[in-house]
Short mmCIF file of C-alpha atoms and ligand atoms in Angstrom, two decimals:
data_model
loop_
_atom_site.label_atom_id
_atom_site.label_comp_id
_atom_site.label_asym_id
_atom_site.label_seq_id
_atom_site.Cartn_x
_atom_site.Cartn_y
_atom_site.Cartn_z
CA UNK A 1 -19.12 45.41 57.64
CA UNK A 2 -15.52 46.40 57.03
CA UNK A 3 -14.81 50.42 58.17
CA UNK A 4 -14.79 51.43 54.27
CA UNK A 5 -17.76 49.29 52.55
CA UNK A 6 -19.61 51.30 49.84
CA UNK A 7 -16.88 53.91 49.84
CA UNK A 8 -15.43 54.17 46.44
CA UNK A 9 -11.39 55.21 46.69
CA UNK A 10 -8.87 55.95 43.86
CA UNK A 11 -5.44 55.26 44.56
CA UNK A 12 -2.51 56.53 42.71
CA UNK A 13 0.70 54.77 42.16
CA UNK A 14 -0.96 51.44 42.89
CA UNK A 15 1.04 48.95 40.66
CA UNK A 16 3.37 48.52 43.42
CA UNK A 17 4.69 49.56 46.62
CA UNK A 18 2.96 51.47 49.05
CA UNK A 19 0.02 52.27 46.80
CA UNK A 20 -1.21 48.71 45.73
CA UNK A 21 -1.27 48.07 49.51
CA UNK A 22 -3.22 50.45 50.65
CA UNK A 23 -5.76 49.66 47.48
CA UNK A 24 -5.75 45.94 48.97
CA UNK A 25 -6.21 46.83 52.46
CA UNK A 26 -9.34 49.14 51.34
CA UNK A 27 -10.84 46.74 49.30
CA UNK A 28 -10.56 44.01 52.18
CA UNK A 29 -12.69 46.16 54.41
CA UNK A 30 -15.09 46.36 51.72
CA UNK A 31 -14.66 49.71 49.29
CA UNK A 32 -14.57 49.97 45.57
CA UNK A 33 -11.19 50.44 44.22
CA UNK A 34 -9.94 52.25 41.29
CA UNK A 35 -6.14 51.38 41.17
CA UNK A 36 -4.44 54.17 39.29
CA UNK A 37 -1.07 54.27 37.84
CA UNK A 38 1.44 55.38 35.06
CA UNK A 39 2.34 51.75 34.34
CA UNK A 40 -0.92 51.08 32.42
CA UNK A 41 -0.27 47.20 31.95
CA UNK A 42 1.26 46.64 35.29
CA UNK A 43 -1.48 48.34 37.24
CA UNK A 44 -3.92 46.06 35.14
CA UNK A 45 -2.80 43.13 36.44
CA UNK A 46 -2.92 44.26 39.67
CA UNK A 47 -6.45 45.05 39.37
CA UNK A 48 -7.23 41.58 37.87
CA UNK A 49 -5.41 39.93 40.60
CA UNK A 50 -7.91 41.56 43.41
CA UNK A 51 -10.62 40.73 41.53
CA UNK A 52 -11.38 37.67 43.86
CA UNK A 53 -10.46 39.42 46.95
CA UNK A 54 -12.92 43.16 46.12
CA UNK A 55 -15.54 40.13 45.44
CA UNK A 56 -15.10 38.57 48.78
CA UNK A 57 -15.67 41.93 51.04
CA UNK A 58 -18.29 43.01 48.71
CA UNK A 59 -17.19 45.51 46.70
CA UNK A 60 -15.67 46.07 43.10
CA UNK A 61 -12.38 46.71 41.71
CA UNK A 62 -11.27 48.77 38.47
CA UNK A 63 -7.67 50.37 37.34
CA UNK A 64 -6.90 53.35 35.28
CA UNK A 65 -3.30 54.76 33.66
CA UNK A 66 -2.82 57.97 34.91
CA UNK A 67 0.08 60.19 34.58
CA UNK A 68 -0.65 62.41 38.03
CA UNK A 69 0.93 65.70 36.33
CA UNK A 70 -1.52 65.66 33.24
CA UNK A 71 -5.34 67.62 34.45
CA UNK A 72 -6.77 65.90 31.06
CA UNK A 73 -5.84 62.21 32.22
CA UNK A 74 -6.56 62.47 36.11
CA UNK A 75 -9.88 64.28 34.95
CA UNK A 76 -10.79 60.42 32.96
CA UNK A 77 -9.36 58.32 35.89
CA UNK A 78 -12.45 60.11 38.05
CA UNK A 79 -14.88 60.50 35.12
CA UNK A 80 -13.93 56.09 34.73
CA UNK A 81 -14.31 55.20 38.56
CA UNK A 82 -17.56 57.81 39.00
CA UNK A 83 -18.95 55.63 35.88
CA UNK A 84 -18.15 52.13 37.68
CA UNK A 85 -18.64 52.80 41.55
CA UNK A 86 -21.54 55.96 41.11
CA UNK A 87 -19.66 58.19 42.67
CA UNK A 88 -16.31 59.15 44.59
CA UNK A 89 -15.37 59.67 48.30
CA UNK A 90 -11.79 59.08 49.02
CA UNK A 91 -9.01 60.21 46.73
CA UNK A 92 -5.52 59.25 47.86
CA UNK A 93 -2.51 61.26 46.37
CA UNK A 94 0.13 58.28 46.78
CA UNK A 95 2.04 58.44 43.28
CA UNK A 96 5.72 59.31 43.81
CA UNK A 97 9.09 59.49 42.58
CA UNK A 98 13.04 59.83 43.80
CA UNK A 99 15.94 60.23 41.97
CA UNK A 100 18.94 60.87 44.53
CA UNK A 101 21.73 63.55 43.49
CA UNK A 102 24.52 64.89 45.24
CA UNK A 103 23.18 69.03 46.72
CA UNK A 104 25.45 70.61 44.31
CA UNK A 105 25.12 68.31 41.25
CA UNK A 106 21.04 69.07 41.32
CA UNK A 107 19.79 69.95 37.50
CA UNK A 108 16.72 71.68 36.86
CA UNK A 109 16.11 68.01 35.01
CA UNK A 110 15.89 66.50 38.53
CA UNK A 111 14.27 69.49 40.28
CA UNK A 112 10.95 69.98 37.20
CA UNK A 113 10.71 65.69 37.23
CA UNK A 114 10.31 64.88 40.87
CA UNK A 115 8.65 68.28 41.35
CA UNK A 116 5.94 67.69 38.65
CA UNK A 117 5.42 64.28 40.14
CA UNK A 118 5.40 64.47 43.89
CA UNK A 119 4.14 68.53 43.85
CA UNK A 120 2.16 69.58 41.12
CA UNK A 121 0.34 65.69 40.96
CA UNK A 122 -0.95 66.33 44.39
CA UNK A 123 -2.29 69.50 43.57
CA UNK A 124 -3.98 68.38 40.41
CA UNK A 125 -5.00 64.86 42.62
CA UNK A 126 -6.33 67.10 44.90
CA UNK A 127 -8.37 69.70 42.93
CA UNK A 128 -9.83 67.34 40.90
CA UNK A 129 -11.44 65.28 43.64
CA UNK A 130 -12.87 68.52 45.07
CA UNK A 131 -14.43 69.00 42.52
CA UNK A 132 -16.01 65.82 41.88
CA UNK A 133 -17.03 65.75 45.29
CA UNK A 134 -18.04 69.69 45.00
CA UNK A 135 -20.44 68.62 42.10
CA UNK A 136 -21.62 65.54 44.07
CA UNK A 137 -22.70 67.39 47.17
CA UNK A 138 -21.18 65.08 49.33
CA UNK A 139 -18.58 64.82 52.21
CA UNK A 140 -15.18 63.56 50.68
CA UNK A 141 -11.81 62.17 52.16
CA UNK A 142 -8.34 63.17 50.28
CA UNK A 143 -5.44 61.89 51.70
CA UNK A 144 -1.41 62.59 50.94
CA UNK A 145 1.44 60.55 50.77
CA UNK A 146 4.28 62.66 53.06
CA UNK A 147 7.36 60.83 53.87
CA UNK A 148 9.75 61.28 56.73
CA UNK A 149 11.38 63.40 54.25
CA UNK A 150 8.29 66.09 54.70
CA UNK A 151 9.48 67.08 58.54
CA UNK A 152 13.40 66.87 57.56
CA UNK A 153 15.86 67.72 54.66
CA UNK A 154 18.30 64.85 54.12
CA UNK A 155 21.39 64.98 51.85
CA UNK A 156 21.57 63.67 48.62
CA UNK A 157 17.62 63.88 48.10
CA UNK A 158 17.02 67.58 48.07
CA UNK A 159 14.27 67.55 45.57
CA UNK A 160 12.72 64.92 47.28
CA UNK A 161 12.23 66.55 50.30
CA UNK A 162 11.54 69.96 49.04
CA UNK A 163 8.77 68.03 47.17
CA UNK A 164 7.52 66.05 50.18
CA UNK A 165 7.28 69.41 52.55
CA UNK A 166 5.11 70.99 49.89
CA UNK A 167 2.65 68.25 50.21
CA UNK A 168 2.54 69.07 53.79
CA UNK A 169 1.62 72.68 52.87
CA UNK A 170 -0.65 71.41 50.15
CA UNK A 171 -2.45 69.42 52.72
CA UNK A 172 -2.51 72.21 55.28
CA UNK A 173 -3.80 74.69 52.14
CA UNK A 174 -6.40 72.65 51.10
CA UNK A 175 -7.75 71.44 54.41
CA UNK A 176 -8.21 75.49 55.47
CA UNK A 177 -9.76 76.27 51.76
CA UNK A 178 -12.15 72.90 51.09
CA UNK A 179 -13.57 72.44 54.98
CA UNK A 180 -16.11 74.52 53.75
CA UNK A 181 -17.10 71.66 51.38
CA UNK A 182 -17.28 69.29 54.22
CA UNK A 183 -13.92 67.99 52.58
CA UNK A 184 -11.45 66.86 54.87
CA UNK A 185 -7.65 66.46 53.59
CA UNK A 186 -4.78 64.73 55.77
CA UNK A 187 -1.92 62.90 54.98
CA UNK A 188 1.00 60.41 56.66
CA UNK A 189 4.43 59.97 56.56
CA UNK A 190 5.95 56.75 56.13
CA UNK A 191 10.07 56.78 57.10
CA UNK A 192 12.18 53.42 55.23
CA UNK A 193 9.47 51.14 53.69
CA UNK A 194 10.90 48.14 51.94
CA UNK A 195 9.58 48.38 48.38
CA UNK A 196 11.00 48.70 44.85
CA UNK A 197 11.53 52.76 45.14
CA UNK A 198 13.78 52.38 48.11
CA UNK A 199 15.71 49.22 45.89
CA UNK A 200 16.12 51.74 43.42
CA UNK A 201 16.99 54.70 45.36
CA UNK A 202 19.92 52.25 47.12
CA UNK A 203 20.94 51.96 43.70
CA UNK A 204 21.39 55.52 43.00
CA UNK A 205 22.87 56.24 46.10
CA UNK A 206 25.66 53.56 44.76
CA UNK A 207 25.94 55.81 41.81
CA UNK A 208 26.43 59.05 43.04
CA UNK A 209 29.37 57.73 45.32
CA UNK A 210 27.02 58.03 48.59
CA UNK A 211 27.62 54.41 49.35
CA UNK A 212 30.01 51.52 48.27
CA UNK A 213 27.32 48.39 48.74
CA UNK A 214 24.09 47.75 48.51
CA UNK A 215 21.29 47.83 50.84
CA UNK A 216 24.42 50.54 53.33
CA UNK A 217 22.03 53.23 52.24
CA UNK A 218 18.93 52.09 53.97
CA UNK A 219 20.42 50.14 56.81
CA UNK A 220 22.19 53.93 57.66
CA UNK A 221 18.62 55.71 56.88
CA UNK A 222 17.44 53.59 59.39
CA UNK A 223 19.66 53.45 62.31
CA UNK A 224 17.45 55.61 64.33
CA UNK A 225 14.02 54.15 63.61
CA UNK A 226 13.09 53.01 67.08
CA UNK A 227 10.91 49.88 66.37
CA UNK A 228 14.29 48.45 65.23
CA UNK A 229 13.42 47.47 62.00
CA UNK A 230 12.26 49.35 58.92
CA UNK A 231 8.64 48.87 57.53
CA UNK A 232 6.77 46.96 55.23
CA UNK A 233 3.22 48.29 53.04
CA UNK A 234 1.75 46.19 55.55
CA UNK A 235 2.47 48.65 58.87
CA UNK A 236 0.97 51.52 56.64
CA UNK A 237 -2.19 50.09 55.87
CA UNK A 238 -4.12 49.95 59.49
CA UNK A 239 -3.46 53.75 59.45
CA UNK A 240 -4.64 54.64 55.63
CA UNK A 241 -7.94 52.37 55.96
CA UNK A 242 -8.44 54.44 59.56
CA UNK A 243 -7.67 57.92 56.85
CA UNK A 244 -10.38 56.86 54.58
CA UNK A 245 -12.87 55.29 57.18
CA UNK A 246 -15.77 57.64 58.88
CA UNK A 247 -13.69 57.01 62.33
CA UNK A 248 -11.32 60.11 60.67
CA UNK A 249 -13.93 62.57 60.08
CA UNK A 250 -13.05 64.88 62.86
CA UNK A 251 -9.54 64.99 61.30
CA UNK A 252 -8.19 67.46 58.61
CA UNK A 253 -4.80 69.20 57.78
CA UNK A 254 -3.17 66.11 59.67
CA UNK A 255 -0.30 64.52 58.88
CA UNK A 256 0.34 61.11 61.05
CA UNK A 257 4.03 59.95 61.21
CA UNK A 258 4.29 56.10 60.32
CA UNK A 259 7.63 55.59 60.57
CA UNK A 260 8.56 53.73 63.75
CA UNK A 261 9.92 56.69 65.45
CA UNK A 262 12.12 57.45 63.05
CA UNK A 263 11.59 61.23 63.54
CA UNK A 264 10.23 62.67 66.19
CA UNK A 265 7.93 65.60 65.05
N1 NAD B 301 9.24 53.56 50.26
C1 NAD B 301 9.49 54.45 51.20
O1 NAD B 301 10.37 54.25 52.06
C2 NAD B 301 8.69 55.73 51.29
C3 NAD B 301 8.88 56.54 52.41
C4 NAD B 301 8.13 57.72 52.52
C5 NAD B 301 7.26 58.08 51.53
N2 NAD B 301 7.11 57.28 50.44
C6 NAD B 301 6.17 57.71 49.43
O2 NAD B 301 5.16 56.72 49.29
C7 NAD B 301 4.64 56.75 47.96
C8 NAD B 301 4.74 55.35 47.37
O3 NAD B 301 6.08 54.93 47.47
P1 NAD B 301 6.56 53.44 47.11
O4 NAD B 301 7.72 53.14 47.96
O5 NAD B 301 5.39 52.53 47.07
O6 NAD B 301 7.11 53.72 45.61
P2 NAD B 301 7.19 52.78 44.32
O7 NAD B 301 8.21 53.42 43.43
O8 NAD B 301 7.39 51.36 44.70
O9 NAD B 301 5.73 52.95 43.67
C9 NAD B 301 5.36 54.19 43.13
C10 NAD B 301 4.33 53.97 42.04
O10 NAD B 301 3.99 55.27 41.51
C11 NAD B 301 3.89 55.15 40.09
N3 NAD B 301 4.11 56.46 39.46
C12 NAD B 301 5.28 57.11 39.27
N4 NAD B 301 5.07 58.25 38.59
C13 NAD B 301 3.73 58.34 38.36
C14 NAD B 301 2.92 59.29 37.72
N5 NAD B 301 3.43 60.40 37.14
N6 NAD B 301 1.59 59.07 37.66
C15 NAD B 301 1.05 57.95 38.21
N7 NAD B 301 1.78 57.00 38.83
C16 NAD B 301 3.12 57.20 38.91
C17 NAD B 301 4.96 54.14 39.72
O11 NAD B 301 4.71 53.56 38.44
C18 NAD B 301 4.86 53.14 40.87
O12 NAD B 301 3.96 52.08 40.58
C19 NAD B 301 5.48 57.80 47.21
O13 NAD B 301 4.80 59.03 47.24
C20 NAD B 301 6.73 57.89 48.04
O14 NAD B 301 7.39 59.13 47.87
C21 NAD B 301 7.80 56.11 50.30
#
């Protein structure tokens, strides 16, 4: 018996990254996946590569495009994995975006896209599964993606982290209003994980002028982390599996740092 068998889990922004890790880790322990996603082909093929790997723990494994922001679309990604798995328990809001600027150089542009994303698709992520798990009758499990960038502002990512402390205060909101549910919302904060966002955010950071070559960006952002190193998906995992497992119930309106001591909060 893995900690989440029979549990059936969405996860958002699981074509890559952070997201599709934490959908393999669950299904490994035995849960039914829906892996969610804006990139509708991409996050296909994800779900057709796990098929082997849900079937070996025991449990099932379905995908769904999703943009976070849009009620009407999130509504059919629960409606679809309700249909497949017979219900829902966990719903992880992990779908995210970055697009560094320099402070005074921020446009609305930037502010409304990352806000819209990273805010308002946690809220949405959030009140939908309430309700599903309202009209269920059951316990449920949401869980936030925070960042490092929830607990501290850091220059040249100002939306970002404006973004990232309101899902703090999203999780905190909803844990106080939903408890009466028997709903539980927490969240963690990863600090430097190496995945595709952070190639592209090095990128950007190139462009604005904030560094002359690649990879100075992260190697700076991660001077202080005090396991020497910066992550991979992998060191998120044990912690998100533990988030969606029964062994968490006692927990809500948590968020646990997993970013090697990065920040010390
Ligand atoms: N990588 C890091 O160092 C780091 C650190 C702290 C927090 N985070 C957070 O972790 C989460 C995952 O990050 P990652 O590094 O895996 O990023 P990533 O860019 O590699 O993956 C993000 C995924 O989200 C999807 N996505 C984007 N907009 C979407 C939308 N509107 N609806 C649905 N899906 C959408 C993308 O298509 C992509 O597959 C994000 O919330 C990010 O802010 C990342």
């Amino acid at each position: 018996m893995g900690r989440v068998s029979d549990r059936s889990c969405i996860v958002t922004g699981a074509a890559r990254g952070i997201g599709r890790a934490i959908g393999e880790a669950l299904l490994d322990e035995g849960a039914d996946v829906c892996f969610a996603d804006i990139n509708g082909p991409l996050v296909e093929q994800v779900a057709a590569a796990n098929a082997e790997r849900a079937a070996k723990a025991g449990g099932k494994v379905i995908w769904a495009a999703v943009d976070v922001a849009n009620r009407d679309q999130v509504r059919a990604m629960i409606d679809k994995t309700v249909a497949a798995f017979g219900k829902l328990d966990v719903k992880f809001n992990n779908a995210g975006v970055n697009k560094p600027m320099n402070f005074l150089d921020v446009t609305e542009e930037n502010w409304n896209f990352i806000m819209r994303i990273n805010g308002l698709g946690c809220l949405i992520g959030m009140q939908e599964a309430a309700k599903q798990f309202i009209r269920q009758k059951t316990p449920g499990k949401i869980v936030n993606t925070a960042s490092v960038a929830s607990r501290q502002g850091f220059d040249n990512v100002a939306p970002y982290c404006a973004s990232k402390w309101g899902v703090v205060s999203l999780t905190q909101s909803g844990a106080r209003d939903l408890a009466k549910h028997d709903i539980t919302v927490t969240g963690f904060a990863p600090g430097v994980v190496a995945t595709e966002m952070w190639e592209e955010v090095d990128r950007d950071l190139m462009e604005i002028g904030a560094a002359q070559r690649p990879g100075q960006a992260m190697e700076e952002f991660s001077a202080e982390i005090l396991k020497g190193r910066v992550a991979t998906p992998a060191d998120i995992t044990g912690t998100t599996t533990f988030l969606a497992s029964k062994d968490s119930d006692y927990m809500t309106g948590q968020i646990v740092m997993i970013d090697g001591g990065m920040t010390l909060v």
